[in-house]
Tab-separated table of C-alpha atoms and ligand atoms in Angstrom:
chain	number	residue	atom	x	y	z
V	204	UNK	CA	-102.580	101.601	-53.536
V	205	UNK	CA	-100.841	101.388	-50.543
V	206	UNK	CA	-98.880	103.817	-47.903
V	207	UNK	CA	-95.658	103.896	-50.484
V	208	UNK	CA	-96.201	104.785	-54.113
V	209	UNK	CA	-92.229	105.006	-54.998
V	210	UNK	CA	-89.491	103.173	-53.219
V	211	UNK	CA	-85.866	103.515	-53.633
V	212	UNK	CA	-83.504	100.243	-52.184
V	213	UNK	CA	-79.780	101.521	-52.406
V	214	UNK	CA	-77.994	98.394	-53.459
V	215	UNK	CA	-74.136	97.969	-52.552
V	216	UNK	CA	-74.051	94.324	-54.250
V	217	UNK	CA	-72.592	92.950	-50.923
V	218	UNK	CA	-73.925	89.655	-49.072
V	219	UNK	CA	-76.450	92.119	-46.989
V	220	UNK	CA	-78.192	93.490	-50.535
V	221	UNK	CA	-79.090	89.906	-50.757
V	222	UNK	CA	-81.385	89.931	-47.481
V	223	UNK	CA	-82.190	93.297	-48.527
V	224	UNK	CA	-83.752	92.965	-51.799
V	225	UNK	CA	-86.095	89.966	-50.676
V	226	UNK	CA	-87.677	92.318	-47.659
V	227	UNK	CA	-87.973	94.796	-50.778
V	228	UNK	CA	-89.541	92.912	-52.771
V	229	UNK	CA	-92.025	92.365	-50.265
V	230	UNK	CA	-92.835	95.450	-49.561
V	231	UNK	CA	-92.793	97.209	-52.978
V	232	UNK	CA	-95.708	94.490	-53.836
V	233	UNK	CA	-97.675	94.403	-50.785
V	234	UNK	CA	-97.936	98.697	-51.775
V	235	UNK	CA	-98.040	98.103	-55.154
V	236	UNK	CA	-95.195	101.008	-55.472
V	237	UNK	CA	-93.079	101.947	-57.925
V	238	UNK	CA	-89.689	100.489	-57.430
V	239	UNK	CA	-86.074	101.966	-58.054
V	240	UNK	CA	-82.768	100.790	-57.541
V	241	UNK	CA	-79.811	102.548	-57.234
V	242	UNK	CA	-75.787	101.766	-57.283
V	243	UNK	CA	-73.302	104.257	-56.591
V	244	UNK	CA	-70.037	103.469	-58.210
V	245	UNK	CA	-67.609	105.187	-56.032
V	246	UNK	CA	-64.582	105.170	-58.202
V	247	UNK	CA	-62.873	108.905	-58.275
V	248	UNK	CA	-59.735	110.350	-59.867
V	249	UNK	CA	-57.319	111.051	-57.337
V	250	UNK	CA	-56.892	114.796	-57.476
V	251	UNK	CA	-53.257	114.469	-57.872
V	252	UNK	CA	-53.009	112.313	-61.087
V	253	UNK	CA	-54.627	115.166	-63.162
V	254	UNK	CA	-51.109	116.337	-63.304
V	255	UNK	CA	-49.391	113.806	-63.130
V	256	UNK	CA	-47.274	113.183	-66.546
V	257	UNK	CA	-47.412	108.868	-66.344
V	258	UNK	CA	-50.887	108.666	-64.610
V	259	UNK	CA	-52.958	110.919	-66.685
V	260	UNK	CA	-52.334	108.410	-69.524
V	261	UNK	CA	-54.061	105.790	-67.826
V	262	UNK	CA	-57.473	105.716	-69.288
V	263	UNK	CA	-60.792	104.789	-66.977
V	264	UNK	CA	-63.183	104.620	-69.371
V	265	UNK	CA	-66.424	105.676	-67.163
V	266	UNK	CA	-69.042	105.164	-69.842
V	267	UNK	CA	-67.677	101.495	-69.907
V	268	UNK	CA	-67.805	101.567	-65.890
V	269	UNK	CA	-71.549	102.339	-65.535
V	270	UNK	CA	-72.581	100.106	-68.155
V	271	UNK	CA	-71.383	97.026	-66.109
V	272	UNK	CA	-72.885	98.265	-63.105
V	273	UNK	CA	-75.951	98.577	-64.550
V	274	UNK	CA	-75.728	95.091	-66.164
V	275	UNK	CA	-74.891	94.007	-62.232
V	276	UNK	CA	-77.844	95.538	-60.935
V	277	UNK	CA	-80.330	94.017	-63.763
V	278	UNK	CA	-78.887	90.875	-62.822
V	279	UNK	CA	-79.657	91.140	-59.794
V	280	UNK	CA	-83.110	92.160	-60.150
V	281	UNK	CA	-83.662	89.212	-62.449
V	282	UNK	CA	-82.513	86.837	-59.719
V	283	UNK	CA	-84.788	88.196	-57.416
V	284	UNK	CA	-87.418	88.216	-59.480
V	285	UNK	CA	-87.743	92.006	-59.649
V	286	UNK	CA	-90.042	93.394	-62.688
V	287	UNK	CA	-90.310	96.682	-63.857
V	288	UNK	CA	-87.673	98.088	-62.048
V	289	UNK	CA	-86.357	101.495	-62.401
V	290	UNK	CA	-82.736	100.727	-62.603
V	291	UNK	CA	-80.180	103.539	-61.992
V	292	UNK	CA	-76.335	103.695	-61.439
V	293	UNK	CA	-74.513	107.113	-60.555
V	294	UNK	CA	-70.858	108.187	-59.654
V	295	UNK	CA	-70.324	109.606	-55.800
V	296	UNK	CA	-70.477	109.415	-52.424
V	297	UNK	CA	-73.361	106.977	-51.680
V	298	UNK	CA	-74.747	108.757	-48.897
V	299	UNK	CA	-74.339	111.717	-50.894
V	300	UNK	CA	-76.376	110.138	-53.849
V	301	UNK	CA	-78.802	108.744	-52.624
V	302	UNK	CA	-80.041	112.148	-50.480
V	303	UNK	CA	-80.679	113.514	-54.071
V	304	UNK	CA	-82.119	110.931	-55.922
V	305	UNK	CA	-84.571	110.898	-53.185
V	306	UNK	CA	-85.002	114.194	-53.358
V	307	UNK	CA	-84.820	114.828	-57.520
V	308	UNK	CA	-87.080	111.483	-57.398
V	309	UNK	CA	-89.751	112.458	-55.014
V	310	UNK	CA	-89.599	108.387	-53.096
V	311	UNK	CA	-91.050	108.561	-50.371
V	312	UNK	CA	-89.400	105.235	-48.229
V	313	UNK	CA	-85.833	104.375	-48.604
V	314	UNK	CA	-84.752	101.039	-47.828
V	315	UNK	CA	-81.053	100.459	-46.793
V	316	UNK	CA	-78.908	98.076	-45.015
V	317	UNK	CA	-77.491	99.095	-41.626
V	318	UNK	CA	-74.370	97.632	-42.418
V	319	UNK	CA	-72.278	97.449	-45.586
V	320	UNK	CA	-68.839	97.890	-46.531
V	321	UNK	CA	-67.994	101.095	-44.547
V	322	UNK	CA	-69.061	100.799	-41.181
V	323	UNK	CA	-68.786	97.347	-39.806
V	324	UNK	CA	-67.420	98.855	-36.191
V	325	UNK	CA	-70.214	101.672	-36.047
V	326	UNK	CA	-73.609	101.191	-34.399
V	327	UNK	CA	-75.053	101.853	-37.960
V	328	UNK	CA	-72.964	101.772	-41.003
V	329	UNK	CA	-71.783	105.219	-42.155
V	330	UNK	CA	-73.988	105.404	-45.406
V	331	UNK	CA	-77.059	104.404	-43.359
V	332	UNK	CA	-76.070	107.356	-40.501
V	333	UNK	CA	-75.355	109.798	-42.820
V	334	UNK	CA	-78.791	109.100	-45.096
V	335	UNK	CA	-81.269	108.806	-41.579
V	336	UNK	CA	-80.263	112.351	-41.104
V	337	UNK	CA	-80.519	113.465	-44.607
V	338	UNK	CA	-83.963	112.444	-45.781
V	339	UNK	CA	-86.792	113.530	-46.167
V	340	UNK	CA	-88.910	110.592	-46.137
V	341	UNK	CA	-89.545	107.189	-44.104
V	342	UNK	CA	-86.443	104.892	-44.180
V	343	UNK	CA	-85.716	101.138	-43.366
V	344	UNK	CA	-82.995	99.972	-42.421
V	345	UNK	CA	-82.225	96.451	-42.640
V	346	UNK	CA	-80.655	94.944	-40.318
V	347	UNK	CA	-77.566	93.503	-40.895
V	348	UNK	CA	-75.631	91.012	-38.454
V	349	UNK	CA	-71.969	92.451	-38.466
X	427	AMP	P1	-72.204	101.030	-45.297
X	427	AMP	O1	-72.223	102.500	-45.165
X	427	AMP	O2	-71.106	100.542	-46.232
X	427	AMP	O3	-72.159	100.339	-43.964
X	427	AMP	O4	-73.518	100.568	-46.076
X	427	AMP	C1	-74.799	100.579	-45.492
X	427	AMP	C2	-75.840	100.467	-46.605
X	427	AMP	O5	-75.737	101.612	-47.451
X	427	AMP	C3	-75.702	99.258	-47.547
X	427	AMP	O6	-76.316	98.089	-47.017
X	427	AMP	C4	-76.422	99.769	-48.796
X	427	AMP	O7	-77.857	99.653	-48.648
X	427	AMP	C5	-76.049	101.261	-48.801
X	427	AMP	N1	-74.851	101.504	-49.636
X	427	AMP	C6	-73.557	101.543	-49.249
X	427	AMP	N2	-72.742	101.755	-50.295
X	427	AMP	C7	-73.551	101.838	-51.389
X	427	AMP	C8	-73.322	102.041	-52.805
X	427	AMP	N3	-72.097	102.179	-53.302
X	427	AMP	N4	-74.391	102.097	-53.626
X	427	AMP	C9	-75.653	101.947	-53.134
X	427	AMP	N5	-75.930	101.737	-51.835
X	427	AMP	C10	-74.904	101.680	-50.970
């Protein structure tokens, strides 16, 4: 057993998750940890349309929406050659999401890329920011040419 026993990589299925998952990999066999991945699908009503007489018809269906992420992210554990992966896909804020799965999950290192989608002209991307200040356990960020 090594220093980690359960590891959480927050996957944004971006270019960087690429680079991301192979340091991940790494590491969750070198501490023979147990290994979860998590996807945040960040899709949200706008508050407005609730009312709204034409766009309250239009139907999301969100059951349908996690499904494909999670077929996304088991995909992509396949082609990195991922086994026995704890696989998990949530609506939210990311940074928001992944604070309590670490939390509800007891992990105690959280990998993450310094850069993703939101914050290509910060120092360290937003999620990444908002999550080092957040956790309660070891983090590593991966870094991420912008
Ligand atoms: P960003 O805040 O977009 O710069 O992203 C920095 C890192 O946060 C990414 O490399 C991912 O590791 C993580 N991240 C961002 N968005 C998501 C998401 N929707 N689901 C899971 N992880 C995410």
């Amino acid at each position: 057993m090594g220093d980690y026993t359960h590891i959480l990589v927050a996957v944004d299925f971006t270019e960087s998750a690429e680079k991301i998952l192979v340091k991940t990999r790494d590491i969750a066999q070198r501490n023979h940890a147990k290994l979860s991945m998590l996807h945040v699908v960040e899709y949200m009503y706008p508050v407005d349309y609730v009312n709204d007489p034409v766009a309250s018809n239009w139907v999301v269906d969100d059951v349908e929406m996690l499904e494909n992420a999670k077929k996304s992210l088991q995909e992509f554990s396949t082609k990195h050659n991922l086994k026995n992966v704890d696989l998990n896909v949530q609506f939210g804020r990311p940074k928001h999401v992944i604070s309590e799965f670490v939390r509800d999950h007891h992990c105690d290192l959280v990998i993450i890329g310094s850069h993703g989608r939101h914050g290509l002209s910060l120092l360290l991307g937003s999620t990444a920011s908002a999550v080092l200040h957040a956790m309660p356990c070891d983090i590593l960020t991966v870094k991420i040419e912008k």
